[in-house]
Amino acid sequence: MAYVQVEADDVRRLEEGPEGLQFKSFLGSDAGAGNGGNPMRSAGVGNADRGYLQEQASQRKGSSGFWTVEYYQPYFDIDTQTVLKRCYTTLIPTAAKTYISTHLNPPDLYGPFWTLTTLIFTLFLSSSLAASIAVYLSPEGSEYDYDFQLLSIAVSLVYAYGLALPVLLWIALRYLGVGEWSVVEAVSVWGYAHFVWIPVSILCVIPVPILRWVLVGVAFGLSGYFLVANIYPILASAEAKPTRLIIILLAALHFGLALTFKVMFFSYYVVDKIGADIPIPGGD
């Protein structure tokens, strides 16, 4: 009977549990510390939807080289409404000086690539349409064949000026010790600056020489002012004052681009021209 009594006491002691063997849960304190003191939020959920995924994304971006596709994916993560807003804002002169800090934050590559690619097709299609209209309205009534060489010229010219030139400028400024902007910002500024040429190329289908020169002049002025307003402060931050003279070279290149657009893509007229034209040296 004594053995039975001792066994019953042991069972009762195990059921009650000694003070040192009581199980305690530390999930509440950890969850509260990790979730701003909210005990109803588990630690696993807090890590999953807050810091953990963000840290993983930053680690993936940091570990990817600039030659990989993953490195450039964040710069294409932008909605269409933001891209359109950044495009038409370039047409407002008063917003040009604060464009990078106000409207291009953060910079993207989708908008500039979309703008340059659209410009290539509008240049080719508008010039082809203008040429076909000019041939149709001319008294000779000759047939028109599409000049696909203009498409290759547009691709080379637009991508070289809109993509290669800002990259080369960024490399040159880095060599000169000017690190006020990134290569993505440089490409973004150049890409969005070309947006004004899209409506201008469409309007230049109208076979009126003086109107085409006015449209080209307006596009040259708006896009040129936009580039100067965003690039000159970067050049002015350089310790070497002669660095500011680079803006003259960029203005000359921009003028050459506008003149090339006019001569190569906007020079189709009917035989009886409407209005006067400016003679081009070496032209017929």
mmCIF file of C-alpha atoms in Angstrom:
data_model
loop_
_atom_site.group_PDB
_atom_site.id
_atom_site.type_symbol
_atom_site.label_atom_id
_atom_site.label_comp_id
_atom_site.label_asym_id
_atom_site.label_seq_id
_atom_site.Cartn_x
_atom_site.Cartn_y
_atom_site.Cartn_z
ATOM 1 C CA MET A 1 0.000 0.000 0.000
ATOM 2 C CA ALA A 2 2.918 2.292 0.739
ATOM 3 C CA TYR A 3 4.249 1.621 -2.771
ATOM 4 C CA VAL A 4 0.894 2.549 -4.263
ATOM 5 C CA GLN A 5 0.772 5.737 -2.200
ATOM 6 C CA VAL A 6 4.255 6.809 -3.314
ATOM 7 C CA GLU A 7 3.409 6.110 -6.933
ATOM 8 C CA ALA A 8 0.215 8.173 -6.718
ATOM 9 C CA ASP A 9 2.152 11.086 -5.206
ATOM 10 C CA ASP A 10 4.700 10.934 -8.054
ATOM 11 C CA VAL A 11 1.981 10.969 -10.672
ATOM 12 C CA ARG A 12 0.317 13.960 -9.002
ATOM 13 C CA ARG A 13 3.675 15.790 -8.845
ATOM 14 C CA LEU A 14 4.331 15.143 -12.552
ATOM 15 C CA GLU A 15 0.849 16.364 -13.476
ATOM 16 C CA GLU A 16 1.315 19.568 -11.529
ATOM 17 C CA GLY A 17 4.850 20.013 -12.860
ATOM 18 C CA PRO A 18 7.735 21.351 -10.812
ATOM 19 C CA GLU A 19 8.615 24.977 -10.868
ATOM 20 C CA GLY A 20 11.775 24.432 -12.918
ATOM 21 C CA LEU A 21 10.074 22.323 -15.622
ATOM 22 C CA GLN A 22 7.287 24.685 -16.557
ATOM 23 C CA PHE A 23 7.193 25.528 -20.268
ATOM 24 C CA LYS A 24 7.274 29.200 -21.182
ATOM 25 C CA SER A 25 6.552 30.784 -24.561
ATOM 26 C CA PHE A 26 8.905 33.468 -25.843
ATOM 27 C CA LEU A 27 6.957 34.056 -29.058
ATOM 28 C CA GLY A 28 4.910 36.844 -27.590
ATOM 29 C CA SER A 29 7.907 38.934 -26.524
ATOM 30 C CA ASP A 30 9.768 38.326 -29.785
ATOM 31 C CA ALA A 31 6.722 39.138 -31.875
ATOM 32 C CA GLY A 32 6.008 42.229 -29.854
ATOM 33 C CA ALA A 33 9.592 43.421 -30.212
ATOM 34 C CA GLY A 34 9.647 42.755 -33.924
ATOM 35 C CA ASN A 35 6.195 44.171 -34.667
ATOM 36 C CA GLY A 36 6.160 47.376 -32.677
ATOM 37 C CA GLY A 37 4.765 45.797 -29.497
ATOM 38 C CA ASN A 38 1.787 44.112 -31.209
ATOM 39 C CA PRO A 39 1.431 40.645 -29.578
ATOM 40 C CA MET A 40 -1.241 39.581 -32.093
ATOM 41 C CA ARG A 41 1.302 39.573 -34.977
ATOM 42 C CA SER A 42 3.473 36.506 -35.231
ATOM 43 C CA ALA A 43 7.199 36.765 -35.794
ATOM 44 C CA GLY A 44 7.027 34.748 -38.994
ATOM 45 C CA VAL A 45 4.482 37.036 -40.635
ATOM 46 C CA GLY A 46 6.420 40.129 -39.613
ATOM 47 C CA ASN A 47 9.585 38.857 -41.271
ATOM 48 C CA ALA A 48 7.774 37.677 -44.371
ATOM 49 C CA ASP A 49 5.974 40.865 -45.329
ATOM 50 C CA ARG A 50 8.380 43.479 -43.989
ATOM 51 C CA GLY A 51 12.116 43.206 -43.644
ATOM 52 C CA TYR A 52 12.907 39.738 -44.904
ATOM 53 C CA LEU A 53 11.685 40.117 -48.466
ATOM 54 C CA GLN A 54 13.126 43.606 -48.750
ATOM 55 C CA GLU A 55 16.513 42.373 -47.559
ATOM 56 C CA GLN A 56 16.368 39.541 -50.049
ATOM 57 C CA ALA A 57 15.557 41.976 -52.870
ATOM 58 C CA SER A 58 18.432 44.258 -51.929
ATOM 59 C CA GLN A 59 20.794 41.312 -51.670
ATOM 60 C CA ARG A 60 19.740 40.074 -55.122
ATOM 61 C CA LYS A 61 20.240 43.536 -56.582
ATOM 62 C CA GLY A 62 23.572 43.972 -54.874
ATOM 63 C CA SER A 63 24.879 40.574 -55.945
ATOM 64 C CA SER A 64 23.862 41.013 -59.610
ATOM 65 C CA GLY A 65 26.395 42.534 -61.953
ATOM 66 C CA PHE A 66 25.579 45.423 -64.250
ATOM 67 C CA TRP A 67 25.864 43.068 -67.222
ATOM 68 C CA THR A 68 22.935 40.939 -66.024
ATOM 69 C CA VAL A 69 19.231 41.455 -66.686
ATOM 70 C CA GLU A 70 18.376 41.312 -62.954
ATOM 71 C CA TYR A 71 20.439 44.423 -62.311
ATOM 72 C CA TYR A 72 18.250 46.570 -64.603
ATOM 73 C CA GLN A 73 14.845 45.133 -63.653
ATOM 74 C CA PRO A 74 14.117 47.745 -60.922
ATOM 75 C CA TYR A 75 14.587 50.550 -63.472
ATOM 76 C CA PHE A 76 11.790 49.132 -65.644
ATOM 77 C CA ASP A 77 9.340 48.765 -62.750
ATOM 78 C CA ILE A 78 7.229 51.865 -63.435
ATOM 79 C CA ASP A 79 3.593 52.440 -64.347
ATOM 80 C CA THR A 80 2.387 54.025 -67.584
ATOM 81 C CA GLN A 81 0.826 57.043 -65.875
ATOM 82 C CA THR A 82 4.159 58.045 -64.337
ATOM 83 C CA VAL A 83 5.935 57.641 -67.678
ATOM 84 C CA LEU A 84 3.386 59.839 -69.463
ATOM 85 C CA LYS A 85 3.643 62.478 -66.744
ATOM 86 C CA ARG A 86 7.410 62.539 -67.065
ATOM 87 C CA CYS A 87 7.056 62.847 -70.837
ATOM 88 C CA TYR A 88 4.701 65.827 -71.036
ATOM 89 C CA THR A 89 6.489 67.569 -68.154
ATOM 90 C CA THR A 90 9.488 67.976 -70.455
ATOM 91 C CA LEU A 91 7.343 70.314 -72.565
ATOM 92 C CA ILE A 92 6.950 72.748 -69.647
ATOM 93 C CA PRO A 93 9.972 75.079 -69.500
ATOM 94 C CA THR A 94 9.308 76.093 -65.890
ATOM 95 C CA ALA A 95 9.649 72.487 -64.732
ATOM 96 C CA ALA A 96 12.958 71.817 -66.491
ATOM 97 C CA LYS A 97 15.287 73.082 -63.749
ATOM 98 C CA THR A 98 13.797 70.835 -61.064
ATOM 99 C CA TYR A 99 13.042 67.876 -63.304
ATOM 100 C CA ILE A 100 15.620 65.459 -61.840
ATOM 101 C CA SER A 101 14.837 66.179 -58.197
ATOM 102 C CA THR A 102 11.070 66.532 -58.546
ATOM 103 C CA HIS A 103 9.843 64.442 -61.473
ATOM 104 C CA LEU A 104 12.685 61.980 -62.093
ATOM 105 C CA ASN A 105 12.870 60.510 -58.628
ATOM 106 C CA PRO A 106 13.676 57.675 -58.888
ATOM 107 C CA PRO A 107 15.015 57.542 -62.469
ATOM 108 C CA ASP A 108 13.885 54.818 -64.836
ATOM 109 C CA LEU A 109 14.947 53.287 -68.142
ATOM 110 C CA TYR A 110 11.579 52.128 -69.437
ATOM 111 C CA GLY A 111 10.359 55.629 -70.288
ATOM 112 C CA PRO A 112 13.493 56.705 -72.197
ATOM 113 C CA PHE A 113 13.596 53.427 -74.135
ATOM 114 C CA TRP A 114 9.896 53.736 -75.004
ATOM 115 C CA THR A 115 10.345 57.383 -76.063
ATOM 116 C CA LEU A 116 13.360 56.718 -78.286
ATOM 117 C CA THR A 117 11.804 53.645 -79.902
ATOM 118 C CA THR A 118 8.536 55.480 -80.578
ATOM 119 C CA LEU A 119 10.473 58.363 -82.096
ATOM 120 C CA ILE A 120 12.230 55.993 -84.501
ATOM 121 C CA PHE A 121 8.945 54.656 -85.844
ATOM 122 C CA THR A 122 7.282 58.070 -86.017
ATOM 123 C CA LEU A 123 10.236 59.459 -87.959
ATOM 124 C CA PHE A 124 10.095 56.656 -90.496
ATOM 125 C CA LEU A 125 6.319 56.484 -90.814
ATOM 126 C CA SER A 126 5.851 60.257 -90.973
ATOM 127 C CA SER A 127 8.574 60.723 -93.573
ATOM 128 C CA SER A 128 7.190 57.843 -95.644
ATOM 129 C CA LEU A 129 3.665 59.237 -95.418
ATOM 130 C CA ALA A 130 4.854 62.736 -96.326
ATOM 131 C CA ALA A 131 6.786 61.381 -99.298
ATOM 132 C CA SER A 132 3.818 59.362 -100.557
ATOM 133 C CA ILE A 133 1.515 62.390 -100.222
ATOM 134 C CA ALA A 134 4.007 64.543 -102.094
ATOM 135 C CA VAL A 135 4.249 62.013 -104.927
ATOM 136 C CA TYR A 136 0.474 61.636 -105.073
ATOM 137 C CA LEU A 137 -0.102 65.393 -105.282
ATOM 138 C CA SER A 138 2.702 66.042 -107.764
ATOM 139 C CA PRO A 139 1.710 66.529 -111.431
ATOM 140 C CA GLU A 140 4.044 63.778 -112.592
ATOM 141 C CA GLY A 141 2.060 61.157 -110.707
ATOM 142 C CA SER A 142 5.143 58.975 -110.205
ATOM 143 C CA GLU A 143 5.047 55.985 -107.896
ATOM 144 C CA TYR A 144 6.653 56.001 -104.473
ATOM 145 C CA ASP A 145 8.709 53.156 -103.034
ATOM 146 C CA TYR A 146 9.334 53.042 -99.294
ATOM 147 C CA ASP A 147 12.936 53.807 -98.449
ATOM 148 C CA PHE A 148 13.718 51.375 -95.651
ATOM 149 C CA GLN A 149 17.208 52.789 -95.429
ATOM 150 C CA LEU A 150 15.632 55.700 -93.553
ATOM 151 C CA LEU A 151 14.568 53.263 -90.842
ATOM 152 C CA SER A 152 18.129 52.054 -90.296
ATOM 153 C CA ILE A 153 19.313 55.669 -90.273
ATOM 154 C CA ALA A 154 16.692 56.571 -87.680
ATOM 155 C CA VAL A 155 17.650 53.614 -85.474
ATOM 156 C CA SER A 156 21.361 54.435 -85.604
ATOM 157 C CA LEU A 157 20.901 58.173 -85.148
ATOM 158 C CA VAL A 158 18.338 58.125 -82.345
ATOM 159 C CA TYR A 159 19.919 55.355 -80.287
ATOM 160 C CA ALA A 160 23.428 56.781 -80.738
ATOM 161 C CA TYR A 161 22.353 60.236 -79.581
ATOM 162 C CA GLY A 162 19.818 59.126 -76.970
ATOM 163 C CA LEU A 163 21.714 56.213 -75.393
ATOM 164 C CA ALA A 164 25.384 56.227 -76.357
ATOM 165 C CA LEU A 165 25.982 59.970 -75.933
ATOM 166 C CA PRO A 166 24.743 60.236 -72.310
ATOM 167 C CA VAL A 167 26.762 57.163 -71.357
ATOM 168 C CA LEU A 168 29.899 58.666 -72.904
ATOM 169 C CA LEU A 169 29.209 61.976 -71.167
ATOM 170 C CA TRP A 170 28.792 60.218 -67.829
ATOM 171 C CA ILE A 171 32.090 58.362 -68.329
ATOM 172 C CA ALA A 172 33.852 61.617 -69.223
ATOM 173 C CA LEU A 173 32.464 63.412 -66.181
ATOM 174 C CA ARG A 174 33.467 60.564 -63.921
ATOM 175 C CA TYR A 175 36.976 60.803 -65.341
ATOM 176 C CA LEU A 176 36.956 64.547 -64.603
ATOM 177 C CA GLY A 177 35.826 63.904 -61.039
ATOM 178 C CA VAL A 178 32.201 64.974 -61.421
ATOM 179 C CA GLY A 179 29.962 62.419 -59.729
ATOM 180 C CA GLU A 180 26.791 64.396 -59.110
ATOM 181 C CA TRP A 181 24.540 62.044 -61.098
ATOM 182 C CA SER A 182 24.314 58.426 -62.170
ATOM 183 C CA VAL A 183 24.394 56.892 -65.620
ATOM 184 C CA VAL A 184 20.701 56.004 -65.268
ATOM 185 C CA GLU A 185 19.837 59.650 -64.634
ATOM 186 C CA ALA A 186 21.876 60.686 -67.676
ATOM 187 C CA VAL A 187 20.074 58.230 -69.958
ATOM 188 C CA SER A 188 16.708 59.195 -68.457
ATOM 189 C CA VAL A 189 17.254 62.908 -69.068
ATOM 190 C CA TRP A 190 18.314 62.337 -72.676
ATOM 191 C CA GLY A 191 15.523 59.883 -73.374
ATOM 192 C CA TYR A 192 12.701 62.014 -72.025
ATOM 193 C CA ALA A 193 14.137 65.094 -73.778
ATOM 194 C CA HIS A 194 13.317 63.432 -77.124
ATOM 195 C CA PHE A 195 9.606 63.250 -76.394
ATOM 196 C CA VAL A 196 8.898 66.598 -78.066
ATOM 197 C CA TRP A 197 10.127 65.207 -81.394
ATOM 198 C CA ILE A 198 7.307 62.637 -81.495
ATOM 199 C CA PRO A 199 4.400 65.093 -82.021
ATOM 200 C CA VAL A 200 6.634 67.302 -84.175
ATOM 201 C CA SER A 201 7.450 64.427 -86.527
ATOM 202 C CA ILE A 202 3.741 63.703 -86.892
ATOM 203 C CA LEU A 203 2.870 67.350 -87.613
ATOM 204 C CA CYS A 204 5.661 67.591 -90.167
ATOM 205 C CA VAL A 205 3.568 65.419 -92.487
ATOM 206 C CA ILE A 206 1.931 68.715 -93.522
ATOM 207 C CA PRO A 207 3.716 69.714 -96.765
ATOM 208 C CA VAL A 208 4.303 73.353 -95.817
ATOM 209 C CA PRO A 209 8.051 74.147 -95.737
ATOM 210 C CA ILE A 210 7.909 77.166 -93.434
ATOM 211 C CA LEU A 211 5.668 75.303 -90.979
ATOM 212 C CA ARG A 212 8.111 72.413 -90.835
ATOM 213 C CA TRP A 213 11.002 74.754 -90.098
ATOM 214 C CA VAL A 214 8.986 76.358 -87.292
ATOM 215 C CA LEU A 215 8.105 72.978 -85.796
ATOM 216 C CA VAL A 216 11.708 71.812 -85.930
ATOM 217 C CA GLY A 217 12.809 75.076 -84.332
ATOM 218 C CA VAL A 218 10.284 74.684 -81.517
ATOM 219 C CA ALA A 219 11.384 71.094 -80.857
ATOM 220 C CA PHE A 220 15.047 72.140 -80.925
ATOM 221 C CA GLY A 221 14.384 74.970 -78.483
ATOM 222 C CA LEU A 222 12.297 72.985 -75.987
ATOM 223 C CA SER A 223 14.498 69.895 -75.921
ATOM 224 C CA GLY A 224 17.693 71.977 -75.934
ATOM 225 C CA TYR A 225 16.560 74.132 -73.027
ATOM 226 C CA PHE A 226 15.513 71.012 -71.121
ATOM 227 C CA LEU A 227 18.943 69.423 -71.573
ATOM 228 C CA VAL A 228 20.837 72.589 -70.658
ATOM 229 C CA ALA A 229 18.718 73.175 -67.547
ATOM 230 C CA ASN A 230 19.462 69.673 -66.269
ATOM 231 C CA ILE A 231 23.061 69.226 -67.427
ATOM 232 C CA TYR A 232 24.673 72.608 -66.830
ATOM 233 C CA PRO A 233 24.279 72.441 -63.000
ATOM 234 C CA ILE A 234 26.155 69.125 -63.113
ATOM 235 C CA LEU A 235 28.948 70.665 -65.172
ATOM 236 C CA ALA A 236 29.054 73.742 -62.924
ATOM 237 C CA SER A 237 29.730 71.541 -59.881
ATOM 238 C CA ALA A 238 33.104 70.496 -61.319
ATOM 239 C CA GLU A 239 36.209 72.008 -59.771
ATOM 240 C CA ALA A 240 37.730 72.658 -63.187
ATOM 241 C CA LYS A 241 35.870 75.635 -64.658
ATOM 242 C CA PRO A 242 36.628 74.698 -68.301
ATOM 243 C CA THR A 243 34.366 71.670 -67.791
ATOM 244 C CA ARG A 244 31.408 74.009 -68.267
ATOM 245 C CA LEU A 245 32.436 74.465 -71.902
ATOM 246 C CA ILE A 246 31.200 70.963 -72.594
ATOM 247 C CA ILE A 247 27.714 72.467 -72.759
ATOM 248 C CA ILE A 248 28.750 74.258 -75.980
ATOM 249 C CA LEU A 249 29.718 70.941 -77.571
ATOM 250 C CA LEU A 250 26.430 69.392 -76.474
ATOM 251 C CA ALA A 251 24.480 72.335 -77.898
ATOM 252 C CA ALA A 252 26.290 71.934 -81.225
ATOM 253 C CA LEU A 253 25.499 68.227 -81.324
ATOM 254 C CA HIS A 254 21.865 68.947 -80.504
ATOM 255 C CA PHE A 255 21.658 71.492 -83.297
ATOM 256 C CA GLY A 256 23.185 68.960 -85.686
ATOM 257 C CA LEU A 257 20.553 66.410 -84.645
ATOM 258 C CA ALA A 258 17.707 68.861 -85.329
ATOM 259 C CA LEU A 259 19.130 69.792 -88.729
ATOM 260 C CA THR A 260 19.600 66.122 -89.612
ATOM 261 C CA PHE A 261 15.985 65.388 -88.730
ATOM 262 C CA LYS A 262 14.834 68.232 -90.957
ATOM 263 C CA VAL A 263 16.981 67.281 -93.961
ATOM 264 C CA MET A 264 16.624 63.511 -93.757
ATOM 265 C CA PHE A 265 12.988 63.088 -92.710
ATOM 266 C CA PHE A 266 11.085 66.353 -93.251
ATOM 267 C CA SER A 267 12.090 67.411 -96.773
ATOM 268 C CA TYR A 268 9.315 65.932 -98.897
ATOM 269 C CA TYR A 269 7.149 68.403 -100.822
ATOM 270 C CA VAL A 270 4.820 68.495 -103.765
ATOM 271 C CA VAL A 271 6.210 70.074 -106.924
ATOM 272 C CA ASP A 272 4.406 73.375 -106.324
ATOM 273 C CA LYS A 273 5.729 74.198 -102.873
ATOM 274 C CA ILE A 274 3.544 76.080 -100.424
ATOM 275 C CA GLY A 275 5.670 78.778 -98.878
ATOM 276 C CA ALA A 276 9.397 79.412 -99.117
ATOM 277 C CA ASP A 277 12.122 76.976 -98.155
ATOM 278 C CA ILE A 278 15.657 77.525 -96.931
ATOM 279 C CA PRO A 279 18.194 76.155 -99.454
ATOM 280 C CA ILE A 280 20.431 73.399 -98.131
ATOM 281 C CA PRO A 281 24.051 73.456 -99.397
ATOM 282 C CA GLY A 282 24.609 70.541 -101.732
ATOM 283 C CA GLY A 283 20.886 69.888 -102.179
ATOM 284 C CA ASP A 284 18.981 69.846 -105.459
#
